[in-house]
Coordinates of C-alpha atoms and ligand atoms in Angstrom, one line a residue:
M1256 CA 27.9 17.1 33.8
T1257 CA 27.0 20.5 32.3
E1258 CA 27.9 23.5 34.5
K1259 CA 24.8 25.4 35.8
F1260 CA 26.6 28.7 36.2
L1261 CA 29.5 30.5 34.5
P1262 CA 32.7 30.9 36.5
V1263 CA 32.7 33.6 39.1
Q1264 CA 34.9 36.0 37.0
D1265 CA 32.1 36.3 34.5
Y1266 CA 30.1 38.2 37.1
L1267 CA 32.8 40.5 38.3
P1268 CA 32.6 44.3 37.5
D1269 CA 34.0 45.2 34.1
S1270 CA 37.8 45.6 34.2
G1271 CA 37.8 47.9 31.1
T1272 CA 40.1 45.5 29.3
Y1273 CA 38.4 44.1 26.2
E1274 CA 39.0 42.1 23.1
L1275 CA 37.5 42.9 19.7
L1276 CA 35.3 40.4 18.1
P1277 CA 35.0 40.2 14.3
F1278 CA 33.1 43.2 12.8
K1279 CA 33.0 45.3 9.7
F1280 CA 32.1 49.0 9.3
E1281 CA 30.9 51.3 6.6
P1282 CA 30.8 55.1 6.7
V1283 CA 27.4 56.7 7.0
G1284 CA 27.6 60.5 6.6
A1285 CA 30.7 62.5 7.4
D1286 CA 31.4 61.6 11.0
E1287 CA 29.7 58.3 11.6
V1288 CA 30.0 54.6 10.8
I1289 CA 27.8 51.6 11.0
L1290 CA 29.2 48.4 12.5
T1291 CA 27.9 44.9 11.8
N1292 CA 29.0 41.6 13.1
L1293 CA 28.7 37.9 11.9
T1294 CA 25.1 37.6 13.0
G1295 CA 23.9 40.8 11.4
E1296 CA 23.6 42.8 14.6
F1297 CA 24.5 46.5 14.0
L1298 CA 25.0 49.8 15.7
Y1299 CA 26.1 53.3 14.8
L1300 CA 29.2 54.9 16.2
K1301 CA 30.8 58.3 15.9
R1302 CA 34.2 58.0 14.0
E1303 CA 36.1 59.1 17.0
K1304 CA 34.5 56.4 19.1
L1305 CA 35.5 53.9 16.4
D1306 CA 39.1 55.1 16.8
S1307 CA 38.8 54.7 20.6
L1308 CA 37.3 51.3 20.2
V1309 CA 40.0 49.8 18.0
S1310 CA 42.8 51.3 20.1
H1311 CA 41.2 49.8 23.2
R1312 CA 40.6 53.2 24.9
L1313 CA 36.8 52.9 25.2
A1314 CA 35.8 53.2 28.9
P1315 CA 33.3 50.8 30.4
S1316 CA 31.2 53.7 31.6
D1317 CA 30.6 54.8 28.0
A1318 CA 27.1 53.9 26.8
D1319 CA 28.5 52.7 23.5
Y1320 CA 30.8 50.3 25.4
R1321 CA 27.8 48.6 26.9
A1322 CA 26.0 48.5 23.6
L1323 CA 29.0 47.0 21.9
R1324 CA 29.4 44.4 24.6
A1325 CA 25.7 43.5 24.6
R1326 CA 25.7 43.0 20.8
H1327 CA 28.9 40.9 20.8
F1328 CA 31.3 43.4 19.2
I1329 CA 33.7 43.2 22.2
R1330 CA 34.2 40.8 25.1
Q1331 CA 36.1 40.8 28.3
P1332 CA 39.1 38.5 28.4
N1333 CA 38.0 34.9 29.2
D1334 CA 34.3 35.9 28.8
R1335 CA 33.2 32.6 27.4
A1336 CA 29.5 33.3 27.4
T1337 CA 29.9 36.0 24.7
L1338 CA 31.6 33.6 22.3
D1339 CA 29.1 30.9 23.0
L1340 CA 26.2 33.2 22.3
L1341 CA 27.8 34.5 19.1
A1342 CA 28.4 30.9 18.0
L1343 CA 24.9 29.9 18.9
K1344 CA 23.4 32.8 16.9
T1345 CA 25.6 32.1 13.9
R1346 CA 24.6 28.4 14.0
T1347 CA 20.9 29.4 14.3
R1348 CA 21.2 31.7 11.3
L1349 CA 22.7 29.0 9.1
S1350 CA 20.7 26.1 10.5
R1351 CA 18.3 25.9 7.6
L1352 CA 21.1 25.1 5.2
A1353 CA 21.4 21.6 6.7
N1354 CA 17.9 20.8 5.5
F1355 CA 19.1 21.2 1.9
T1356 CA 16.6 21.6 -1.0
N1357 CA 13.1 22.6 -0.2
L1358 CA 11.8 24.1 -3.4
H1359 CA 11.5 21.9 -6.5
L1360 CA 10.5 23.6 -9.7
F1361 CA 8.9 21.5 -12.4
V1362 CA 8.9 23.2 -15.8
V1363 CA 6.0 21.1 -17.2
T1364 CA 5.9 22.9 -20.5
L1365 CA 7.6 25.7 -22.4
R1366 CA 4.3 26.4 -24.3
C1367 CA 2.6 29.7 -23.4
D1368 CA -0.2 31.9 -24.6
H1369 CA 1.6 35.1 -23.6
A1370 CA 4.6 36.7 -25.3
C1371 CA 6.1 38.8 -22.5
H1372 CA 9.0 40.9 -23.6
Y1373 CA 11.1 40.1 -20.5
C1374 CA 10.2 36.4 -20.3
Q1375 CA 12.9 34.2 -18.8
V1376 CA 11.8 30.9 -20.3
S1377 CA 12.1 31.2 -24.1
R1378 CA 8.5 30.3 -24.3
Q1379 CA 7.2 28.2 -27.3
S1380 CA 3.9 28.7 -29.1
E1381 CA 0.8 26.9 -27.7
D1382 CA 0.8 24.0 -30.1
R1383 CA 4.3 22.7 -29.9
Q1384 CA 3.8 19.7 -27.6
S1385 CA 7.3 18.5 -28.0
F1386 CA 8.1 21.1 -25.2
D1387 CA 6.0 19.3 -22.6
M1388 CA 7.4 17.2 -19.7
S1389 CA 6.5 13.5 -20.0
E1390 CA 5.3 11.2 -17.2
E1391 CA 8.5 9.3 -17.4
T1392 CA 10.6 12.4 -16.8
A1393 CA 8.3 13.5 -14.0
D1394 CA 8.7 10.1 -12.3
R1395 CA 12.4 10.4 -12.4
A1396 CA 12.3 14.0 -11.1
L1397 CA 10.1 12.9 -8.2
D1398 CA 12.6 10.2 -7.3
L1399 CA 15.1 13.0 -6.8
V1400 CA 12.7 15.2 -5.0
F1401 CA 12.1 12.6 -2.3
R1402 CA 15.9 12.1 -2.0
S1403 CA 16.1 15.6 -0.5
P1404 CA 16.5 15.3 3.3
N1405 CA 14.3 18.4 3.8
P1406 CA 11.2 17.6 6.0
A1407 CA 9.3 20.2 4.0
I1408 CA 9.0 19.7 0.2
K1409 CA 7.5 22.3 -2.0
I1410 CA 6.8 21.5 -5.7
E1411 CA 6.1 24.5 -7.9
F1412 CA 4.8 24.0 -11.4
Q1413 CA 6.1 26.5 -13.9
G1414 CA 6.2 27.1 -17.6
G1415 CA 5.6 28.5 -20.1
E1416 CA 2.0 28.3 -18.9
P1417 CA 1.7 25.2 -16.8
L1418 CA -2.0 25.0 -17.3
L1419 CA -1.3 24.1 -20.9
N1420 CA 0.0 20.8 -19.6
F1421 CA -2.3 20.3 -16.7
P1422 CA -2.6 16.6 -17.1
L1423 CA 1.0 16.4 -16.1
V1424 CA 0.5 18.6 -13.1
R1425 CA -2.3 16.4 -12.0
Y1426 CA -0.1 13.3 -12.5
V1427 CA 2.8 14.7 -10.4
V1428 CA 0.5 15.9 -7.6
E1429 CA -1.2 12.5 -7.3
K1430 CA 2.1 10.6 -7.6
A1431 CA 3.8 12.8 -5.0
E1432 CA 0.9 12.5 -2.6
Q1433 CA 1.0 8.7 -3.0
R1434 CA 4.7 8.6 -2.2
N1435 CA 4.1 11.0 0.7
R1436 CA 1.9 8.5 2.5
V1437 CA 5.1 6.7 3.3
E1438 CA 7.5 9.7 3.3
R1439 CA 5.3 11.9 5.5
R1440 CA 6.9 15.2 4.6
D1441 CA 5.3 18.6 4.8
L1442 CA 4.3 18.5 1.1
Q1443 CA 3.0 21.7 -0.6
F1444 CA 2.2 22.5 -4.2
V1445 CA 2.1 25.8 -6.1
V1446 CA 1.1 26.5 -9.7
A1447 CA 2.7 29.6 -11.2
T1448 CA 0.1 30.8 -13.8
T1449 CA -1.2 33.9 -15.4
L1450 CA -4.7 32.4 -14.8
S1451 CA -5.7 33.1 -18.4
M1452 CA -6.5 29.5 -19.0
V1453 CA -7.9 28.5 -15.6
T1454 CA -11.1 26.4 -15.6
D1455 CA -13.6 25.2 -13.0
E1456 CA -12.2 21.7 -13.3
I1457 CA -8.6 22.9 -12.7
L1458 CA -9.6 24.9 -9.7
E1459 CA -11.6 22.1 -8.2
F1460 CA -8.5 19.8 -8.5
C1461 CA -6.4 22.6 -6.8
R1462 CA -9.0 22.9 -4.0
V1463 CA -9.1 19.2 -3.3
H1464 CA -5.3 18.9 -3.2
G1465 CA -4.6 22.2 -1.4
I1466 CA -2.7 23.7 -4.3
H1467 CA -1.7 27.4 -4.1
I1468 CA -1.7 29.7 -7.0
S1469 CA 1.1 32.2 -7.7
T1470 CA 0.0 34.6 -10.4
S1471 CA 1.4 37.7 -12.1
L1472 CA 0.1 41.2 -11.9
D1473 CA 2.4 44.0 -13.3
G1474 CA 0.2 47.0 -12.6
P1475 CA -2.8 48.9 -14.0
E1476 CA -4.5 47.4 -17.1
D1477 CA -2.6 49.3 -19.8
L1478 CA 0.8 48.5 -18.2
H1479 CA -0.1 44.9 -17.6
N1480 CA -1.3 44.4 -21.1
R1481 CA 1.7 46.1 -22.5
N1482 CA 4.1 44.0 -20.4
R1483 CA 2.2 40.8 -21.0
P1484 CA 0.9 40.7 -24.6
R1485 CA -1.3 37.9 -25.8
P1486 CA -3.7 37.5 -28.7
G1487 CA -6.7 39.8 -28.0
R1488 CA -4.6 42.1 -25.8
D1489 CA -6.7 41.1 -22.9
S1490 CA -4.2 39.7 -20.4
H1491 CA -5.4 42.0 -17.6
R1492 CA -9.1 41.1 -18.1
K1493 CA -8.1 37.4 -18.2
F1494 CA -6.2 37.9 -15.0
T1495 CA -9.1 39.7 -13.3
D1496 CA -11.6 37.0 -14.3
G1497 CA -9.2 34.2 -13.3
L1498 CA -8.4 35.8 -9.9
K1499 CA -12.1 36.1 -9.0
K1500 CA -12.7 32.5 -10.0
A1501 CA -9.7 31.2 -8.1
R1502 CA -10.5 33.1 -4.9
D1503 CA -14.1 31.9 -5.1
V1504 CA -13.0 28.3 -5.1
L1505 CA -9.7 28.3 -3.2
G1506 CA -10.1 31.1 -0.8
Y1507 CA -8.5 34.5 -0.6
D1508 CA -5.2 33.5 0.9
A1509 CA -4.5 30.7 -1.6
V1510 CA -3.7 33.1 -4.4
S1511 CA -0.6 35.4 -4.4
A1512 CA 0.9 37.6 -7.1
V1513 CA 4.3 38.7 -8.3
M1514 CA 5.2 41.6 -10.6
T1515 CA 8.1 42.3 -12.8
T1516 CA 9.4 45.9 -13.3
S1517 CA 9.6 46.7 -17.0
P1518 CA 11.1 50.0 -18.2
A1519 CA 7.5 51.2 -18.6
S1520 CA 6.8 50.4 -14.9
L1521 CA 9.6 52.7 -13.6
P1522 CA 7.6 56.0 -13.2
R1523 CA 4.5 54.2 -11.9
A1524 CA 5.4 52.7 -8.5
R1525 CA 2.4 54.2 -6.7
E1526 CA -0.1 53.1 -9.4
I1527 CA 1.3 49.6 -9.3
V1528 CA 0.9 49.4 -5.5
D1529 CA -2.7 50.8 -5.8
E1530 CA -3.5 48.1 -8.3
Y1531 CA -2.4 45.4 -5.9
I1532 CA -4.5 47.0 -3.1
E1533 CA -7.5 47.3 -5.5
H1534 CA -7.3 43.6 -6.1
G1535 CA -7.2 42.8 -2.4
F1536 CA -3.5 41.8 -2.1
D1537 CA -1.7 42.7 1.1
S1538 CA 1.8 42.5 -0.3
I1539 CA 4.0 43.1 -3.3
F1540 CA 7.4 42.0 -4.5
L1541 CA 9.0 45.0 -6.4
R1542 CA 11.0 42.6 -8.6
P1543 CA 13.7 43.9 -11.0
L1544 CA 14.2 42.4 -14.4
S1545 CA 16.6 39.5 -14.8
P1546 CA 19.2 39.7 -17.5
Y1547 CA 18.1 36.4 -19.1
G1548 CA 16.0 35.1 -22.0
F1549 CA 13.9 37.5 -23.8
A1550 CA 15.0 40.2 -21.4
I1551 CA 18.4 40.1 -23.0
K1552 CA 17.2 39.2 -26.5
T1553 CA 14.9 42.2 -26.6
K1554 CA 17.4 44.4 -24.8
S1555 CA 14.8 45.3 -22.2
Y1556 CA 17.3 44.4 -19.4
Q1557 CA 19.7 47.1 -20.5
A1558 CA 16.7 49.5 -20.7
Y1559 CA 17.3 50.5 -17.1
D1560 CA 20.1 50.3 -14.6
A1561 CA 20.2 49.7 -10.8
G1562 CA 20.0 53.5 -10.2
S1563 CA 16.7 53.7 -12.1
W1564 CA 15.3 50.7 -10.4
L1565 CA 16.3 52.1 -7.0
E1566 CA 14.3 55.3 -7.7
F1567 CA 11.3 53.1 -8.5
Y1568 CA 11.9 51.0 -5.4
R1569 CA 12.2 54.1 -3.1
A1570 CA 9.1 55.7 -4.5
G1571 CA 7.2 52.4 -4.0
M1572 CA 8.5 52.0 -0.5
D1573 CA 7.8 55.6 0.6
Y1574 CA 4.2 55.1 -0.5
I1575 CA 3.9 51.6 1.1
I1576 CA 5.2 53.0 4.5
D1577 CA 2.7 55.9 4.2
L1578 CA -0.1 53.4 3.5
N1579 CA 0.9 51.4 6.6
K1580 CA 0.9 54.5 8.7
R1581 CA -2.6 55.2 7.5
G1582 CA -3.7 51.8 8.7
V1583 CA -3.4 49.8 5.5
R1584 CA -1.2 46.8 6.3
F1585 CA 0.8 46.1 3.1
V1586 CA 4.2 44.4 2.9
E1587 CA 7.0 44.7 0.4
H1588 CA 8.6 41.3 0.2
Y1589 CA 12.1 42.1 -1.1
S1590 CA 12.7 44.6 1.8
S1591 CA 11.1 42.1 4.2
V1592 CA 13.8 39.5 3.4
I1593 CA 16.6 42.0 4.1
L1594 CA 14.9 43.4 7.2
K1595 CA 14.5 39.9 8.6
K1596 CA 18.2 39.4 8.4
M1597 CA 18.7 42.9 10.0
L1598 CA 16.2 42.7 12.8
T1599 CA 15.9 39.1 13.8
N1600 CA 18.3 36.1 14.2
D1601 CA 16.6 34.4 11.3
D1602 CA 17.7 34.0 7.7
P1603 CA 14.6 33.4 5.5
M1604 CA 16.9 31.6 2.9
F1605 CA 15.5 33.5 0.0
V1606 CA 17.3 31.9 -3.0
D1607 CA 18.6 35.2 -4.5
L1608 CA 19.9 36.6 -1.2
M1609 CA 21.7 33.6 0.4
S1610 CA 25.4 33.1 1.2
P1611 CA 26.3 30.5 0.0
C1612 CA 23.9 31.1 -2.8
G1613 CA 20.7 29.1 -2.9
A1614 CA 21.3 27.5 -6.3
G1615 CA 20.6 23.8 -6.0
I1616 CA 20.7 23.7 -2.2
S1617 CA 17.6 25.8 -1.6
A1618 CA 15.8 25.4 -5.0
V1619 CA 16.4 23.2 -8.0
V1620 CA 14.8 23.2 -11.4
F1621 CA 13.6 20.1 -13.4
N1622 CA 13.2 21.2 -17.0
Y1623 CA 10.6 19.7 -19.3
D1624 CA 13.3 17.5 -21.0
G1625 CA 14.7 16.2 -17.7
D1626 CA 17.7 18.6 -17.5
V1627 CA 18.4 19.7 -13.9
Y1628 CA 19.5 23.3 -13.2
A1629 CA 20.7 25.1 -10.2
S1630 CA 18.1 27.8 -10.7
D1631 CA 15.5 29.1 -13.1
E1632 CA 18.1 31.6 -14.4
S1633 CA 20.6 28.8 -15.0
R1634 CA 18.1 27.1 -17.2
M1635 CA 17.7 30.3 -19.2
L1636 CA 21.5 30.6 -19.6
N1637 CA 21.5 27.1 -21.0
E1638 CA 18.9 28.1 -23.6
M1639 CA 21.3 30.8 -24.6
G1640 CA 24.0 28.2 -25.1
D1641 CA 25.8 28.5 -21.8
A1642 CA 25.6 25.2 -19.8
T1643 CA 27.7 26.4 -16.8
F1644 CA 25.0 25.8 -14.3
K1645 CA 23.4 22.6 -15.7
L1646 CA 23.7 19.9 -13.1
G1647 CA 22.7 16.9 -15.1
N1648 CA 19.7 15.1 -16.4
V1649 CA 17.2 12.9 -14.5
H1650 CA 17.4 10.2 -17.2
S1651 CA 21.1 9.7 -17.1
D1652 CA 22.4 11.0 -13.7
S1653 CA 22.0 9.8 -10.1
Y1654 CA 21.1 12.1 -7.1
R1655 CA 24.8 12.0 -6.2
D1656 CA 25.9 12.9 -9.7
I1657 CA 23.6 15.9 -9.7
F1658 CA 23.9 17.3 -6.2
A1659 CA 27.6 16.5 -5.7
S1660 CA 28.5 17.6 -9.2
D1661 CA 31.4 19.9 -9.8
A1662 CA 29.1 22.4 -11.4
L1663 CA 27.1 22.8 -8.2
L1664 CA 30.0 22.4 -5.7
S1665 CA 32.2 25.0 -7.3
V1666 CA 29.3 27.5 -7.5
L1667 CA 28.6 27.0 -3.8
E1668 CA 32.3 27.3 -2.9
D1669 CA 32.6 30.6 -4.9
S1670 CA 29.4 32.1 -3.4
F1671 CA 30.3 32.6 0.2
A1672 CA 30.0 36.4 0.3
S1673 CA 32.0 36.6 3.5
S1674 CA 35.1 35.5 1.6
A1675 CA 34.4 37.2 -1.8
P1676 CA 36.5 40.2 -2.8
M1677 CA 34.9 43.5 -1.6
C1678 CA 32.0 41.6 0.1
S1679 CA 34.5 40.3 2.7
D1680 CA 35.1 43.9 3.8
C1681 CA 31.5 45.1 3.3
A1682 CA 29.5 45.9 6.4
F1683 CA 26.3 45.0 4.6
E1684 CA 27.5 41.4 3.8
P1685 CA 25.5 39.8 6.7
W1686 CA 22.3 41.1 5.1
C1687 CA 23.3 40.6 1.5
G1688 CA 23.8 37.4 -0.5
A1689 CA 25.6 36.1 -3.6
D1690 CA 24.2 35.8 -7.1
P1691 CA 26.8 33.8 -9.1
V1692 CA 24.4 33.2 -12.0
F1693 CA 23.7 36.9 -12.4
H1694 CA 27.4 37.8 -12.2
H1695 CA 28.4 35.0 -14.6
A1696 CA 25.7 36.2 -17.1
T1697 CA 26.5 39.9 -16.9
Q1698 CA 30.3 39.8 -16.2
G1699 CA 31.5 36.3 -17.1
D1700 CA 32.7 36.0 -13.6
I1701 CA 30.9 33.8 -10.9
L1702 CA 32.3 35.9 -8.0
G1703 CA 31.5 39.1 -9.7
R1704 CA 33.4 42.4 -9.8
K1705 CA 31.4 44.2 -7.2
P1706 CA 32.4 47.8 -8.0
E1707 CA 30.8 47.3 -11.5
S1708 CA 28.0 45.0 -10.3
E1709 CA 24.3 46.0 -10.8
F1710 CA 23.4 43.4 -8.1
C1711 CA 25.8 45.1 -5.6
K1712 CA 24.5 48.6 -6.5
R1713 CA 21.0 47.5 -6.0
M1714 CA 21.7 45.8 -2.6
M1715 CA 23.7 48.7 -1.3
G1716 CA 20.9 51.1 -2.3
M1717 CA 18.2 49.0 -0.7
I1718 CA 20.1 48.5 2.5
R1719 CA 21.1 52.2 2.9
Y1720 CA 17.4 53.2 2.2
L1721 CA 16.1 50.8 4.9
L1722 CA 18.8 51.9 7.4
D1723 CA 18.0 55.6 6.8
V1724 CA 14.3 55.1 7.1
M1725 CA 14.6 53.1 10.4
R1726 CA 16.9 55.7 11.8
A1727 CA 14.9 58.8 10.8
D1728 CA 11.4 57.4 11.5
P1729 CA 10.7 55.2 14.6
Q1730 CA 7.1 54.6 13.3
A1731 CA 8.4 53.1 10.1
K1732 CA 10.8 50.9 12.1
S1733 CA 7.8 49.6 14.1
I1734 CA 6.0 48.8 10.9
F1735 CA 9.1 46.9 9.7
M1736 CA 9.2 45.0 13.0
T1737 CA 5.6 43.8 12.3
W1738 CA 6.6 42.7 8.8
V1739 CA 9.5 40.5 10.1
N1740 CA 7.7 39.1 13.0
S1741 CA 4.5 38.0 11.2
Ligands
LIG2194 S1 27.4 42.5 -3.1 FE1 27.9 44.6 -2.6 S2 26.5 45.1 -0.9 FE2 26.5 42.9 -1.1 S3 28.1 42.2 0.4 FE3 29.1 42.4 -1.6 S4 30.0 44.4 -1.6 FE4 28.4 44.4 0.0

């Protein structure tokens, strides 16, 4: 029988004897540190209090003592409830891992009408149909999709420009829906498109099947056209026309947008945010360039470092916070993922900020030719001649071959940030993640040498910014709370 109440000693006054529970700390300023624990709870302490804490001299009457106990940094001897709570919160944070893969990316074609400098996909010209996914490949990929134990399945169509192979999109949607009559999963579809080729017929199909659109907007017209060249230099006009059409048919909320920060974007954070607001979006993802594909080939990745991107990010965030204070609700998604880990007991399992990393277990990529990759970036590395993160092929490998492959298991094993050099001692680790593909691509080392890592610099910069803002500005913290609880 389960006990209804804890033993009586759990209710006795605090004896002043305490045990330390696992935590890490990081200096903030000259005489303060921030402490974090396994579940991402945190508090600030004066350095001398930290000394008292670790030498077991902190008095129960001290306000910091009570805060430390409430947030599971210390416990009384035999205080079982604290350990149980800590374990429960840790389990809750990691619980979504058990669901395994949710996001299944279908690269239905490499063909594209754009020639973006930073493109990750080694796009092919519009007429090379040998780079289209076939129905046979799609069928085999769908077999694997429905082997995932996840009750929620999201299929995202990517390219190239997926609308150039829309018959295959149509085929996959109808086949998946047919299978789902038996499977009864929470099935969702997204098409990632620039909207330049959208037609009434395509939109009608999307409406009937509840398909969402994820499009791209890099900023004001000149910047967008510069980042996303296409014949006629009219990508922004095509986007604007396509957005209106899509919203008219699918509704406002069925269309979202992502942006990529090119070197030309760096001084223009406010204008980019304004452009999003002008087009009626209520959020943005200030996304840095990835070091893959054309981004490496055209050297645009090296065109700016983490420090320059952080300046852009801080300028954008300062402006976004100001807008929210003036009553314009507008969310920055990258920050929102980190804040969710800081301020709630939830981990949104964002693929790039997971530990272990989300490659393969949170998202998986089916390439047009049937190759299966741990992530979009892994696919790009393969195009550059590096097959480290290729998991198999739908035509020759079984579910077990692919998802229990050494390629995937060793990446997962090496991507527990809590046991990685430097991360294991870093107070920001509960809010950070691991990006083995990035570190392999930039340093030839899956674990990554964090003192030289652009990923680490970016994460440290973002986390310190968010902590500083929340500390200095209670109104900004309230705004962040609304972001993470919506
Ligand atoms: S990558 Fe850097 S910021 Fe993130 S946990 Fe590791 S050391 Fe800390």
